[in-house]
Amino acid sequence: MASLDGHGLLDTLGRPLRNLRVSVTDRCNLRCQYCMPEEEYAWLRRSDLLTFEEIQRLVEIFTELGVDRVRLTGGEPLLRRDLPDLVRLLSAVPAVRDLAMTSNGVLLAGQAAALRSAGLHRVTVSFDTLRPDRFRALTRRDEHAAVMRGIEGVRAAGFTGLKLDTVVIRGVNDDELADLVEFARRVDAEVRFIEYMDVGGATHWSREQVVSRAEILERLERRYGQVAPIREHSSAPAERFRLGDGTTFGIIASTTTPFCRTCDRSRLTADGTWYLCLYAQRGIDLRTPLRDGASRDTLRALIASGWGRRRDRGAEERKDLEAIGHRGVLVQIEGLRQDPRLEMHTRGG
Ligand code: SAM
């Protein structure tokens, strides 16, 4: 049953509803092998995409139920025209304490200043390699220099707290861990190493390619000496660590060390389908009642009852499969073609 205590709405495992990831488009200008390896996809219908006003309306209702952190994502969020207008609408919602965006960086240089003046608080750039040739092989686009300019543009616009997210894949970029730590330090950012996940979209995933949290730490310890964990009370997915010289970095270990028990995140796709877990096969349609004129109370009740019934522990269940030797690709390409919302690029990572 849904319960509302001093912390807001809780799900069946006592987890509050706090983080909302809002995907604003399913389109992307890269084709990262771990996320969107195909060239063509079944795209969401344009007429189904929520307008900025519809997104704001839903976000306001979510905040009444406990959400205070919102992250814009995609696809590539900067492909959505006039994104600063949405940022302006959301930054005006008083309960949104943290308004962030995850981007691949390609278009950031030209938009960082407008996003900042519209009220965006923080930026995360997905950044998997320092080498342009590798970037081209991994993303099938020749945009490494644009991403570097984007990172510089974030700093020039005055953002602080820049994060660089790196999906670590064996044989692809796992020899760059220390180089990425050094690069992040130079640009006043913090790098977060993400274990390669077997989510929708990752149709080429194999367990052998996953570089585990333990292995990442071991490699960095070999290079830097002792790596100290930073103890903090947080539901954030990244565990943070400190090197001897004070440099910090994070690891997001969803594959080998899932954190479902503290997961307070849910995801709204660009067409208004609400997912309670990154691994969920089904979502809750919020667009239809919204466009049919449902009242604020009705929408709030729909969201509250969805969260109140939530029992998802997707990453833990995937890990359990490993013990019985059944962990493989989550959804085959045919399944993704039938339901584009299963894709990572549709539900926003
Ligand atoms: N286009 C934006 C970007 O590149 O940051 C936002 C969308 S992207 C789907 C969001 C995040 O999902 C990125 O940080 C990406 O690295 C991560 N991601 C996608 N597929 C993944 C996978 N198979 N394993 C781990 N992380 C993945």
XYZ file of C-alpha atoms and ligand atoms in Angstrom:
376
model
C 0.000 0.000 0.000
C 1.095 3.551 -0.608
C 2.166 5.189 2.584
C 2.748 8.856 3.143
C 4.934 9.631 6.140
C 7.137 12.613 6.873
C 9.280 11.632 3.868
C 6.457 11.504 1.335
C 5.162 8.530 -0.559
C 6.815 5.131 0.021
C 6.726 1.995 -2.136
C 6.314 -1.589 -0.869
C 9.996 -1.731 0.111
C 9.840 1.590 1.969
C 11.595 3.560 -0.785
C 10.576 7.196 -1.293
C 9.795 8.765 -4.653
C 12.482 11.413 -5.061
C 14.394 11.327 -8.335
C 12.638 11.729 -11.651
C 14.490 11.317 -14.929
C 12.650 13.017 -17.745
C 13.507 11.903 -21.250
C 12.713 14.688 -23.710
C 13.422 12.798 -26.941
C 14.303 9.281 -28.054
C 16.516 10.618 -30.863
C 20.280 10.662 -30.548
C 23.125 12.008 -32.661
C 25.505 9.197 -31.602
C 25.221 5.431 -31.991
C 27.099 4.167 -28.914
C 27.630 0.440 -29.183
C 26.513 -0.201 -25.602
C 23.282 1.780 -25.944
C 22.069 2.333 -29.512
C 24.074 0.030 -31.754
C 21.548 0.051 -34.624
C 21.377 2.875 -37.162
C 17.575 2.914 -37.386
C 14.984 2.355 -34.689
C 11.240 2.360 -34.210
C 10.894 5.981 -33.084
C 8.221 7.457 -30.869
C 5.557 9.366 -32.801
C 6.179 13.102 -32.747
C 2.555 13.844 -31.900
C 2.942 11.616 -28.824
C 5.826 13.624 -27.367
C 4.822 15.581 -24.305
C 4.913 19.338 -24.757
C 7.011 21.388 -22.337
C 3.837 22.528 -20.578
C 2.699 18.907 -20.182
C 6.075 17.947 -18.743
C 5.924 20.852 -16.311
C 2.413 19.875 -15.222
C 3.477 16.295 -14.512
C 6.660 17.379 -12.739
C 4.632 19.639 -10.469
C 2.395 16.713 -9.521
C 5.429 14.477 -8.942
C 6.868 17.069 -6.578
C 3.677 16.952 -4.513
C 4.459 13.268 -3.933
C 8.094 13.700 -2.946
C 10.176 14.313 -6.083
C 12.750 17.042 -5.545
C 15.402 16.087 -8.085
C 14.819 16.131 -11.810
C 17.268 15.101 -14.513
C 16.685 15.822 -18.191
C 17.900 13.079 -20.461
C 17.070 11.266 -23.697
C 18.089 10.189 -26.366
C 20.162 13.293 -26.575
C 18.267 16.035 -24.734
C 19.948 18.816 -26.705
C 18.262 17.548 -29.867
C 14.949 18.723 -28.438
C 14.370 22.163 -29.845
C 14.303 25.088 -27.394
C 15.323 22.966 -24.414
C 16.184 26.088 -22.349
C 12.444 26.927 -22.425
C 11.718 23.661 -20.619
C 14.540 24.329 -18.168
C 12.981 27.722 -17.423
C 9.580 26.126 -16.735
C 11.022 23.431 -14.471
C 13.391 25.712 -12.596
C 10.317 27.752 -11.650
C 8.833 24.760 -9.780
C 9.822 25.618 -6.197
C 10.065 22.017 -4.939
C 12.673 21.071 -7.569
C 15.848 21.461 -5.517
C 18.134 19.911 -8.104
C 17.680 20.276 -11.854
C 20.324 18.428 -13.857
C 20.899 17.175 -17.385
C 22.795 14.256 -18.883
C 24.138 14.911 -22.373
C 26.619 13.362 -24.762
C 28.167 16.815 -25.086
C 28.141 17.103 -28.879
C 25.869 20.187 -28.933
C 26.752 21.541 -25.510
C 29.223 24.234 -26.472
C 26.516 26.193 -28.273
C 23.841 25.735 -25.596
C 25.589 25.694 -22.206
C 25.229 29.427 -21.536
C 21.519 29.477 -22.443
C 20.866 26.439 -20.257
C 22.619 28.012 -17.336
C 20.793 31.294 -17.596
C 17.505 29.367 -17.900
C 18.198 27.868 -14.462
C 19.837 24.471 -15.038
C 21.884 23.555 -11.954
C 24.192 20.759 -13.043
C 25.458 18.916 -16.093
C 26.732 15.379 -16.592
C 28.526 14.571 -19.832
C 28.836 10.997 -21.035
C 32.496 10.672 -21.904
C 33.915 7.235 -22.598
C 37.294 7.865 -24.153
C 40.004 10.463 -24.624
C 40.923 9.067 -28.002
C 39.162 10.428 -31.089
C 39.699 7.207 -33.065
C 38.128 5.139 -30.310
C 35.288 7.597 -29.974
C 34.556 7.183 -33.679
C 34.593 3.387 -33.414
C 32.415 3.396 -30.286
C 29.826 5.981 -31.396
C 30.089 5.735 -35.192
C 30.285 9.520 -35.349
C 33.307 11.796 -35.675
C 32.341 14.155 -32.857
C 35.088 13.823 -30.246
C 36.337 17.371 -30.745
C 32.773 18.701 -30.380
C 32.396 16.875 -27.054
C 35.699 18.341 -25.831
C 34.400 21.807 -26.763
C 31.159 20.987 -24.958
C 33.034 20.148 -21.746
C 34.925 23.415 -22.028
C 31.649 25.238 -22.741
C 30.106 23.923 -19.508
C 32.955 25.433 -17.518
C 32.903 28.672 -19.480
C 29.177 29.037 -18.768
C 29.944 28.922 -15.048
C 28.534 25.510 -14.125
C 30.228 23.786 -11.203
C 30.038 20.137 -10.170
C 30.518 18.775 -13.699
C 30.425 14.968 -13.847
C 31.811 12.780 -16.592
C 30.115 9.375 -16.949
C 32.194 6.601 -18.466
C 30.758 3.196 -19.337
C 33.736 0.871 -18.895
C 33.901 -1.959 -21.412
C 36.629 -4.579 -21.476
C 38.769 -4.352 -24.565
C 37.223 -0.997 -25.536
C 38.268 1.664 -22.990
C 39.316 -0.172 -19.834
C 42.941 0.879 -20.341
C 41.951 4.555 -19.927
C 40.779 4.567 -16.292
C 43.705 6.559 -14.904
C 43.827 8.841 -17.958
C 40.169 9.700 -17.411
C 40.751 10.398 -13.708
C 43.586 12.758 -14.704
C 41.531 14.436 -17.409
C 38.580 14.968 -15.065
C 40.877 16.576 -12.506
C 42.226 18.966 -15.146
C 38.750 20.146 -16.147
C 37.391 20.412 -12.557
C 35.087 17.450 -13.068
C 34.533 14.138 -11.314
C 34.593 10.981 -13.382
C 32.153 8.184 -12.590
C 32.901 4.750 -13.957
C 29.723 2.857 -14.866
C 29.678 -0.927 -15.091
C 28.401 -2.043 -18.485
C 24.749 -2.974 -17.954
C 22.566 -5.543 -19.685
C 19.710 -3.095 -20.174
C 17.399 -2.743 -23.185
C 19.466 -1.395 -26.043
C 22.584 -3.271 -24.979
C 21.982 -6.026 -27.505
C 25.694 -6.784 -27.749
C 26.185 -7.154 -23.980
C 28.167 -10.048 -22.533
C 29.281 -10.671 -18.956
C 32.911 -10.972 -20.093
C 32.916 -7.332 -21.205
C 31.854 -6.042 -17.794
C 34.712 -4.530 -15.806
C 33.525 -4.836 -12.225
C 33.699 -2.286 -9.446
C 36.274 -4.522 -7.733
C 38.457 -4.629 -10.817
C 38.204 -0.876 -11.404
C 39.325 -0.260 -7.806
C 42.131 -2.786 -8.060
C 43.482 -1.165 -11.223
C 43.343 2.329 -9.749
C 44.987 1.134 -6.531
C 47.789 -0.390 -8.543
C 48.384 2.985 -10.144
C 47.697 5.392 -7.265
C 48.145 3.395 -4.061
C 45.376 3.248 -1.522
C 41.934 4.398 -2.612
C 39.716 5.487 0.281
C 35.914 5.187 0.188
C 34.073 8.409 0.976
C 31.342 7.691 3.510
C 28.188 9.645 2.789
C 24.480 9.125 3.323
C 23.012 9.280 -0.117
C 20.679 7.407 -2.413
C 22.876 8.423 -5.363
C 23.878 5.462 -7.509
C 27.590 6.321 -7.423
C 29.863 5.255 -4.590
C 32.609 7.819 -4.279
C 36.311 7.335 -3.563
C 39.313 9.532 -2.841
C 42.899 9.148 -4.013
C 45.866 10.085 -1.827
C 46.173 13.512 -3.488
C 42.515 14.317 -2.793
C 41.172 13.597 -6.280
C 37.745 11.984 -6.125
C 35.925 9.658 -8.500
C 32.799 7.510 -8.448
C 31.727 4.019 -9.456
C 28.199 3.018 -10.450
C 28.145 -0.732 -9.981
C 24.590 -1.638 -11.020
C 25.702 -4.881 -12.628
C 27.765 -6.510 -9.879
C 26.596 -4.567 -6.802
C 23.018 -3.455 -7.413
C 21.538 -0.747 -5.190
C 17.846 -1.491 -5.695
C 17.162 -1.276 -1.946
C 17.790 2.464 -1.936
C 16.561 3.233 -5.450
C 14.296 6.289 -5.409
C 14.440 6.872 -9.168
C 11.757 6.585 -11.779
C 11.671 7.519 -15.425
C 9.268 9.396 -17.655
C 9.681 8.759 -21.375
C 9.273 11.550 -23.913
C 5.796 10.214 -24.738
C 4.671 10.237 -21.138
C 5.100 6.604 -20.084
C 6.282 6.287 -16.503
C 8.701 3.474 -15.601
C 9.394 2.479 -12.018
C 12.627 0.607 -12.806
C 15.231 0.767 -15.549
C 14.600 -2.934 -16.173
C 10.774 -2.770 -16.055
C 9.033 -4.296 -19.071
C 5.896 -2.176 -18.633
C 5.236 1.422 -17.748
C 2.239 3.483 -16.711
C 0.674 5.682 -19.382
C 0.354 9.221 -18.023
C -0.093 10.941 -21.398
C -3.546 9.565 -22.149
C -5.196 10.736 -18.915
C -3.267 14.010 -19.120
C -4.563 14.704 -22.644
C -8.045 13.447 -21.775
C -8.263 16.268 -19.266
C -7.728 14.326 -16.023
C -7.699 16.561 -12.971
C -4.614 17.162 -10.901
C -6.057 14.961 -8.144
C -6.714 12.095 -10.552
C -3.179 12.241 -11.935
C -1.735 12.451 -8.442
C -3.770 9.405 -7.373
C -2.567 7.464 -10.437
C 1.073 8.233 -9.663
C 0.640 7.565 -5.935
C -0.975 4.195 -6.493
C 1.703 3.218 -9.039
C 4.515 4.047 -6.638
C 2.665 2.527 -3.685
C 2.547 -0.816 -5.534
C 6.170 -0.647 -6.654
C 8.174 -3.743 -5.813
C 10.779 -3.603 -8.625
C 14.338 -4.728 -7.945
C 15.385 -5.126 -11.556
C 19.168 -5.008 -11.190
C 19.114 -7.459 -8.269
C 16.943 -9.883 -10.205
C 19.322 -9.684 -13.168
C 22.197 -10.444 -10.837
C 20.326 -13.431 -9.360
C 20.159 -14.899 -12.864
C 23.939 -14.947 -12.949
C 24.072 -17.449 -10.103
C 22.139 -19.926 -12.235
C 24.131 -19.123 -15.368
C 21.270 -17.383 -17.204
C 22.424 -13.809 -17.485
C 22.552 -12.598 -21.054
C 21.120 -9.838 -23.201
C 17.900 -8.525 -21.591
C 15.857 -7.975 -24.745
C 16.662 -9.209 -28.233
C 16.533 -6.756 -31.118
C 13.143 -8.095 -32.338
C 11.617 -7.322 -28.940
C 13.044 -3.812 -29.011
C 11.565 -3.224 -32.459
C 8.124 -4.130 -31.143
C 8.323 -1.864 -28.109
C 10.727 1.072 -28.471
C 10.116 2.038 -24.835
C 12.250 -0.920 -23.763
C 15.268 0.903 -25.204
C 17.735 2.672 -22.956
C 17.641 5.707 -25.266
C 13.864 5.946 -24.818
C 13.804 5.672 -21.056
C 16.845 7.817 -20.543
C 19.498 5.672 -18.891
N 22.410 11.108 -24.693
C 22.691 11.381 -23.314
C 24.053 10.881 -22.931
O 24.742 10.308 -23.773
O 24.457 11.093 -21.806
C 21.652 10.886 -22.329
C 21.017 9.548 -22.548
S 22.050 8.160 -22.226
C 20.923 6.828 -22.556
C 22.150 8.186 -20.474
C 23.210 7.333 -19.858
O 22.968 5.967 -20.071
C 24.598 7.617 -20.356
O 25.414 8.036 -19.308
C 25.047 6.288 -20.896
O 26.389 6.140 -20.716
C 24.212 5.313 -20.088
N 24.089 3.971 -20.695
C 23.486 3.658 -21.849
N 23.584 2.334 -22.088
C 24.269 1.793 -21.056
C 24.709 0.475 -20.725
N 24.467 -0.571 -21.520
N 25.374 0.297 -19.561
C 25.630 1.347 -18.737
N 25.259 2.611 -19.005
C 24.594 2.838 -20.159
